[in-house]
């Protein structure tokens, strides 16, 4: 039930055979689990698209410390994709990935801190610290939020010049 026929003869990648998919689903290697998560979420290689299955594999890889999987499962929990919305769990996984240097997770964790969601105490200065870490990696969402923080003086001294520089980056 997890494999479907390719949608067209122009498919870029050959569909997974049922035996291949069964073998991969039994893998305990985090990079394989992350890849399977992506395959299910995106509905690639002839696999029926499923957020629930994709997030299940992200969680397995995240529990092994894979930063990309931690970031992705944090997003699943934050938006209720394939599972129930759970902001405290989203915050936990986002922080784990952020601490490993994942820019998207640094932004996400900063955003949770700025809003005080996910069971976190609202902390603008700490949110700005995470936005800066993500902005240093050219994360566009972080650069935009950092610009707003400079413009409004949220968690830092107000600075029109720094806001303009952040927006222009």
Coordinates of N, CA and C in Angstrom, one line a residue:
X1 N 0.8 -1.2 0.0 CA 0.0 0.0 0.0 C 0.9 1.3 0.0
X2 N 2.2 1.2 0.2 CA 3.0 2.3 0.3 C 3.7 2.7 -1.0
X3 N 3.5 1.8 -2.1 CA 4.1 2.1 -3.4 C 3.0 2.3 -4.4
X4 N 3.1 3.4 -5.2 CA 2.1 3.6 -6.3 C 2.9 3.6 -7.6
X5 N 2.1 3.5 -8.7 CA 2.7 3.5 -10.0 C 3.2 4.9 -10.3
X6 N 4.3 5.0 -11.0 CA 4.8 6.3 -11.4 C 3.8 7.1 -12.2
X7 N 3.7 8.5 -11.9 CA 2.7 9.3 -12.6 C 3.0 9.5 -14.1
X8 N 4.2 9.4 -14.5 CA 4.5 9.6 -15.9 C 5.8 8.8 -16.3
X9 N 5.9 8.6 -17.6 CA 7.2 8.0 -18.0 C 8.3 8.9 -17.9
X10 N 8.1 10.2 -17.7 CA 9.1 11.2 -17.5 C 9.7 11.3 -16.1
X11 N 9.3 10.4 -15.3 CA 9.8 10.4 -13.9 C 11.3 10.5 -13.8
X12 N 11.9 11.4 -13.0 CA 13.3 11.6 -13.0 C 14.0 10.4 -12.3
X13 N 13.4 9.8 -11.3 CA 14.0 8.7 -10.6 C 13.1 7.4 -10.7
X14 N 13.7 6.3 -10.8 CA 13.0 5.1 -10.9 C 12.3 4.8 -9.6
X15 N 11.0 4.4 -9.7 CA 10.3 4.1 -8.5 C 10.9 3.0 -7.7
X16 N 10.8 3.1 -6.4 CA 11.2 2.0 -5.5 C 10.4 0.8 -5.7
X17 N 11.0 -0.3 -5.7 CA 10.3 -1.6 -5.8 C 9.8 -1.9 -4.4
X18 N 8.7 -2.6 -4.2 CA 8.1 -2.9 -2.9 C 9.2 -3.6 -2.0
X19 N 10.0 -4.5 -2.6 CA 11.0 -5.1 -1.8 C 12.1 -4.1 -1.3
X20 N 12.4 -3.2 -2.1 CA 13.4 -2.2 -1.7 C 12.8 -1.3 -0.6
X21 N 11.6 -0.9 -0.7 CA 10.9 -0.1 0.3 C 10.9 -0.8 1.6
X22 N 10.5 -2.1 1.6 CA 10.4 -2.9 2.8 C 11.8 -3.0 3.5
X23 N 12.8 -3.2 2.7 CA 14.2 -3.2 3.2 C 14.6 -1.9 3.8
X24 N 14.3 -0.8 3.1 CA 14.7 0.5 3.7 C 13.9 0.9 4.9
X25 N 12.6 0.5 5.0 CA 11.8 0.8 6.2 C 12.3 0.1 7.4
X26 N 13.1 -1.0 7.3 CA 13.7 -1.7 8.4 C 15.1 -1.1 8.8
X27 N 15.6 -0.2 8.1 CA 16.9 0.4 8.3 C 16.9 1.1 9.7
X28 N 18.0 1.0 10.4 CA 18.1 1.8 11.6 C 19.2 2.9 11.5
X29 N 19.7 3.1 10.3 CA 20.7 4.1 10.1 C 20.0 5.5 9.9
X30 N 20.4 6.5 10.7 CA 19.7 7.8 10.7 C 19.7 8.4 9.3
X31 N 20.8 8.4 8.5 CA 20.6 9.0 7.2 C 19.6 8.3 6.3
X32 N 19.5 7.0 6.4 CA 18.5 6.3 5.6 C 17.1 6.7 6.1
X33 N 16.9 6.8 7.4 CA 15.6 7.2 7.9 C 15.2 8.6 7.5
X34 N 16.2 9.5 7.5 CA 15.9 10.9 7.1 C 15.5 10.8 5.6
X35 N 16.2 10.1 4.8 CA 15.9 10.0 3.4 C 14.5 9.4 3.2
X36 N 14.1 8.4 3.9 CA 12.8 7.8 3.8 C 11.7 8.9 4.3
X37 N 12.1 9.6 5.3 CA 11.1 10.7 5.7 C 10.9 11.6 4.6
X38 N 12.0 12.1 3.9 CA 11.8 13.0 2.8 C 11.0 12.4 1.7
X39 N 11.3 11.1 1.4 CA 10.6 10.4 0.3 C 9.1 10.3 0.6
X40 N 8.7 10.0 1.8 CA 7.3 10.0 2.1 C 6.7 11.4 2.1
X41 N 7.3 12.4 2.7 CA 6.8 13.7 2.8 C 6.6 14.3 1.4
X42 N 7.5 14.0 0.5 CA 7.5 14.6 -0.8 C 6.8 13.7 -1.9
X43 N 6.5 12.4 -1.5 CA 5.8 11.5 -2.4 C 6.7 11.2 -3.6
X44 N 8.0 11.0 -3.3 CA 8.9 10.7 -4.4 C 9.1 9.2 -4.7
X45 N 9.7 8.9 -5.9 CA 10.1 7.6 -6.2 C 8.9 6.6 -6.2
X46 N 7.7 7.0 -6.5 CA 6.6 6.1 -6.5 C 6.0 5.8 -5.2
X47 N 6.5 6.5 -4.1 CA 5.9 6.2 -2.8 C 4.7 7.2 -2.6
X48 N 3.7 6.7 -2.0 CA 2.5 7.5 -1.8 C 2.9 8.6 -0.7
X49 N 2.6 9.8 -1.0 CA 2.9 10.9 -0.1 C 2.2 10.7 1.2
X50 N 2.9 10.9 2.3 CA 2.3 10.7 3.7 C 3.1 11.5 4.7
X51 N 2.5 12.6 5.3 CA 3.2 13.3 6.3 C 3.4 12.4 7.5
X52 N 2.4 11.6 7.9 CA 2.5 10.7 9.0 C 3.7 9.8 8.9
X53 N 3.8 9.1 7.8 CA 5.0 8.2 7.6 C 6.3 9.0 7.6
X54 N 6.3 10.1 6.9 CA 7.5 10.8 6.8 C 8.0 11.3 8.2
X55 N 7.1 11.8 9.0 CA 7.4 12.3 10.3 C 7.8 11.2 11.2
X56 N 7.3 10.0 11.0 CA 7.7 8.8 11.8 C 9.2 8.5 11.6
X57 N 9.6 8.6 10.3 CA 11.0 8.3 10.0 C 11.9 9.5 10.5
X58 N 11.4 10.7 10.3 CA 12.2 11.9 10.9 C 12.4 11.7 12.4
X59 N 11.4 11.3 13.1 CA 11.5 11.1 14.6 C 12.6 10.0 14.9
X60 N 12.5 8.9 14.1 CA 13.5 7.9 14.4 C 15.0 8.4 14.1
X61 N 15.2 9.2 13.1 CA 16.5 9.7 12.8 C 16.8 10.8 13.8
X62 N 15.9 11.6 14.2 CA 16.1 12.7 15.2 C 16.5 12.1 16.6
X63 N 15.9 11.0 16.9 CA 16.3 10.4 18.2 C 17.7 9.8 18.2
X64 N 18.3 9.7 17.0 CA 19.7 9.3 16.9 C 20.6 10.5 16.9
X65 N 20.1 11.7 17.0 CA 20.9 12.9 17.0 C 21.1 13.6 15.6
X66 N 20.4 13.2 14.6 CA 20.5 13.7 13.3 C 19.9 15.1 13.3
X67 N 20.7 16.2 13.1 CA 20.3 17.6 13.2 C 19.2 17.9 12.2
X68 N 19.4 17.5 11.0 CA 18.4 17.8 9.9 C 17.1 17.1 10.3
X69 N 17.1 15.9 10.7 CA 15.8 15.2 11.1 C 15.2 15.9 12.4
X70 N 16.0 16.4 13.3 CA 15.5 17.1 14.5 C 14.8 18.4 14.0
X71 N 15.4 19.1 13.1 CA 14.8 20.3 12.6 C 13.4 19.9 11.9
X72 N 13.4 18.9 11.1 CA 12.2 18.6 10.3 C 11.1 18.0 11.2
X73 N 11.5 17.2 12.2 CA 10.4 16.7 13.1 C 9.9 17.9 14.0
X74 N 10.8 18.8 14.3 CA 10.3 20.0 15.0 C 9.3 20.8 14.2
X75 N 9.5 20.9 12.9 CA 8.5 21.5 12.1 C 7.2 20.8 12.0
X76 N 7.3 19.4 11.9 CA 6.1 18.6 11.9 C 5.3 18.9 13.2
X77 N 5.9 18.9 14.3 CA 5.2 19.1 15.6 C 4.7 20.6 15.7
X78 N 5.5 21.5 15.2 CA 5.1 22.9 15.3 C 3.8 23.2 14.4
X79 N 3.7 22.5 13.3 CA 2.6 22.8 12.4 C 1.5 21.7 12.4
X80 N 1.7 20.6 13.2 CA 0.8 19.5 13.2 C 0.7 18.8 11.9
X81 N 1.8 18.6 11.3 CA 1.9 17.9 10.0 C 2.1 16.4 10.2
X82 N 1.2 15.6 9.9 CA 1.3 14.2 10.1 C 1.2 13.7 11.6
X83 N 0.9 14.6 12.4 CA 0.8 14.3 13.9 C 0.0 15.5 14.5
X84 N -0.3 15.3 15.8 CA -0.9 16.4 16.5 C 0.0 17.5 16.8
X85 N -0.5 18.7 16.7 CA 0.3 19.9 17.1 C 0.8 19.8 18.5
X86 N 2.1 20.0 18.7 CA 2.7 19.9 20.0 C 3.9 20.8 20.1
X87 N 3.6 22.1 20.5 CA 4.7 23.1 20.5 C 5.8 22.8 21.5
X88 N 5.5 22.3 22.7 CA 6.7 22.0 23.6 C 7.7 21.0 22.9
X89 N 7.1 20.0 22.3 CA 8.0 19.0 21.6 C 8.7 19.6 20.4
X90 N 8.0 20.5 19.7 CA 8.6 21.2 18.6 C 9.8 22.1 19.1
X91 N 9.6 22.7 20.2 CA 10.7 23.6 20.8 C 11.8 22.7 21.2
X92 N 11.6 21.5 21.8 CA 12.7 20.6 22.2 C 13.5 20.2 21.0
X93 N 12.9 19.7 19.9 CA 13.6 19.3 18.8 C 14.3 20.4 18.0
X94 N 13.6 21.6 18.0 CA 14.2 22.7 17.3 C 15.5 23.2 18.0
X95 N 15.4 23.2 19.3 CA 16.6 23.6 20.1 C 17.8 22.6 19.9
X96 N 17.5 21.3 19.9 CA 18.5 20.3 19.6 C 19.2 20.5 18.3
X97 N 18.4 20.8 17.3 CA 19.0 21.0 15.9 C 19.7 22.4 15.9
X98 N 19.1 23.4 16.6 CA 19.7 24.7 16.6 C 21.1 24.7 17.2
X99 N 21.2 23.9 18.3 CA 22.5 23.8 19.0 C 23.6 23.1 18.1
X100 N 23.1 22.3 17.1 CA 24.0 21.7 16.2 C 24.3 22.5 15.0
X101 N 23.8 23.8 15.0 CA 24.1 24.7 13.9 C 23.1 24.8 12.7
X102 N 22.0 24.1 12.8 CA 21.0 24.2 11.7 C 20.3 25.5 11.7
X103 N 20.5 26.3 10.6 CA 20.0 27.7 10.5 C 18.5 27.7 10.6
X104 N 17.8 26.8 9.9 CA 16.3 26.8 10.0 C 15.8 26.6 11.4
X105 N 16.5 25.7 12.1 CA 16.1 25.4 13.5 C 16.4 26.6 14.4
X106 N 17.5 27.2 14.1 CA 17.9 28.4 14.9 C 16.8 29.5 14.8
X107 N 16.4 29.7 13.6 CA 15.3 30.6 13.4 C 14.0 30.1 14.1
X108 N 13.6 28.9 13.9 CA 12.4 28.4 14.5 C 12.4 28.5 16.0
X109 N 13.6 28.1 16.6 CA 13.6 28.2 18.0 C 13.6 29.6 18.5
X110 N 14.3 30.5 17.8 CA 14.2 31.9 18.1 C 12.8 32.5 18.0
X111 N 12.0 32.0 17.0 CA 10.7 32.5 16.9 C 9.8 32.0 18.0
X112 N 10.0 30.7 18.5 CA 9.3 30.2 19.6 C 9.6 31.1 20.9
X113 N 10.9 31.4 21.0 CA 11.3 32.2 22.2 C 10.7 33.6 22.1
X114 N 10.7 34.2 20.9 CA 10.1 35.5 20.8 C 8.6 35.6 21.1
X115 N 7.9 34.5 20.7 CA 6.5 34.5 20.9 C 6.1 33.9 22.3
X116 N 7.0 33.2 23.0 CA 6.7 32.6 24.3 C 5.9 31.4 24.1
X117 N 5.9 30.7 23.0 CA 5.1 29.6 22.7 C 5.9 28.3 23.0
X118 N 5.2 27.2 23.0 CA 5.9 25.9 23.2 C 6.3 25.7 24.7
X119 N 5.7 26.4 25.6 CA 6.1 26.2 27.0 C 7.3 27.0 27.4
X120 N 7.8 27.8 26.4 CA 9.0 28.6 26.7 C 8.6 30.0 27.3
X121 N 9.5 30.4 28.1 CA 9.3 31.8 28.7 C 9.7 32.8 27.5
X122 N 8.9 33.8 27.3 CA 9.2 34.8 26.3 C 10.5 35.4 26.7
X123 N 11.5 35.4 25.7 CA 12.8 35.9 26.0 C 13.4 36.5 24.7
X124 N 13.1 37.8 24.5 CA 13.5 38.5 23.3 C 15.0 38.5 23.1
X125 N 15.8 38.7 24.1 CA 17.2 38.8 23.9 C 17.8 37.4 23.5
X126 N 17.2 36.3 24.0 CA 17.7 35.0 23.6 C 17.1 34.7 22.2
X127 N 15.9 35.2 21.8 CA 15.4 35.0 20.5 C 16.4 35.7 19.5
X128 N 16.8 36.9 19.8 CA 17.7 37.6 18.9 C 19.0 36.9 18.8
X129 N 19.5 36.3 19.8 CA 20.7 35.5 19.7 C 20.6 34.4 18.7
X130 N 19.5 33.7 18.7 CA 19.2 32.6 17.7 C 19.0 33.2 16.3
X131 N 18.3 34.3 16.2 CA 18.1 34.9 14.9 C 19.5 35.3 14.3
X132 N 20.4 35.9 15.2 CA 21.7 36.2 14.7 C 22.5 35.0 14.2
X133 N 22.4 33.9 14.9 CA 23.1 32.7 14.5 C 22.6 32.2 13.2
X134 N 21.3 32.2 13.0 CA 20.7 31.8 11.7 C 21.0 32.8 10.6
X135 N 21.0 34.1 10.9 CA 21.3 35.2 9.9 C 22.7 35.1 9.5
X136 N 23.6 34.7 10.4 CA 25.0 34.5 10.0 C 25.2 33.5 8.9
X137 N 24.2 32.6 8.8 CA 24.2 31.5 7.8 C 23.3 31.9 6.6
X138 N 22.9 33.2 6.6 CA 22.2 33.8 5.5 C 20.7 33.2 5.4
X139 N 20.2 32.8 6.5 CA 18.8 32.4 6.6 C 17.9 33.6 6.4
X140 N 17.1 33.7 5.3 CA 16.4 34.9 5.0 C 15.3 35.2 6.0
X141 N 14.6 34.2 6.6 CA 13.6 34.5 7.6 C 14.3 35.2 8.8
X142 N 15.5 34.7 9.2 CA 16.2 35.3 10.3 C 16.6 36.7 10.0
X143 N 17.1 36.9 8.8 CA 17.5 38.3 8.5 C 16.3 39.2 8.5
X144 N 15.2 38.8 8.1 CA 14.0 39.7 8.1 C 13.6 39.9 9.5
X145 N 13.5 38.9 10.4 CA 13.1 39.0 11.8 C 14.1 39.9 12.5
X146 N 15.4 39.7 12.2 CA 16.4 40.5 12.9 C 16.2 42.0 12.5
X147 N 15.9 42.2 11.3 CA 15.6 43.6 10.9 C 14.5 44.2 11.7
X148 N 13.4 43.4 11.9 CA 12.3 43.9 12.6 C 12.7 44.2 14.1
X149 N 13.5 43.3 14.6 CA 14.0 43.5 16.0 C 14.8 44.7 16.2
X150 N 15.7 45.0 15.2 CA 16.5 46.2 15.2 C 15.6 47.5 15.0
X151 N 14.6 47.4 14.1 CA 13.7 48.5 13.8 C 12.9 48.9 15.0
X152 N 12.4 47.8 15.7 CA 11.5 48.1 16.9 C 12.2 48.1 18.2
X153 N 13.4 47.7 18.2 CA 14.1 47.6 19.5 C 13.7 46.4 20.3
X154 N 13.4 45.3 19.7 CA 13.0 44.1 20.4 C 14.2 43.3 20.8
X155 N 14.4 43.2 22.1 CA 15.5 42.3 22.5 C 16.9 42.9 22.3
X156 N 17.0 44.2 21.9 CA 18.2 44.9 21.6 C 17.9 46.4 21.5
X157 N 19.0 47.1 21.4 CA 18.8 48.6 21.2 C 18.3 48.8 19.8
X158 N 17.4 49.8 19.7 CA 16.8 50.1 18.4 C 17.9 50.7 17.5
X159 N 17.9 50.3 16.2 CA 18.9 50.9 15.3 C 18.4 50.8 13.9
X160 N 18.0 51.9 13.3 CA 17.5 52.0 11.9 C 18.6 51.5 11.0
X161 N 19.9 51.9 11.2 CA 20.9 51.5 10.3 C 21.1 50.0 10.3
X162 N 21.1 49.3 11.5 CA 21.2 47.9 11.5 C 20.0 47.2 10.9
X163 N 18.8 47.8 11.1 CA 17.6 47.2 10.5 C 17.7 47.3 9.0
X164 N 18.2 48.4 8.4 CA 18.3 48.5 7.0 C 19.3 47.5 6.5
X165 N 20.4 47.3 7.2 CA 21.5 46.4 6.8 C 20.9 45.0 6.8
X166 N 20.2 44.6 7.8 CA 19.6 43.3 7.8 C 18.6 43.1 6.7
X167 N 17.8 44.0 6.4 CA 16.8 43.9 5.3 C 17.5 43.8 4.0
X168 N 18.6 44.5 3.8 CA 19.3 44.5 2.5 C 20.2 43.3 2.3
X169 N 20.5 42.5 3.3 CA 21.4 41.4 3.2 C 20.8 40.3 2.4

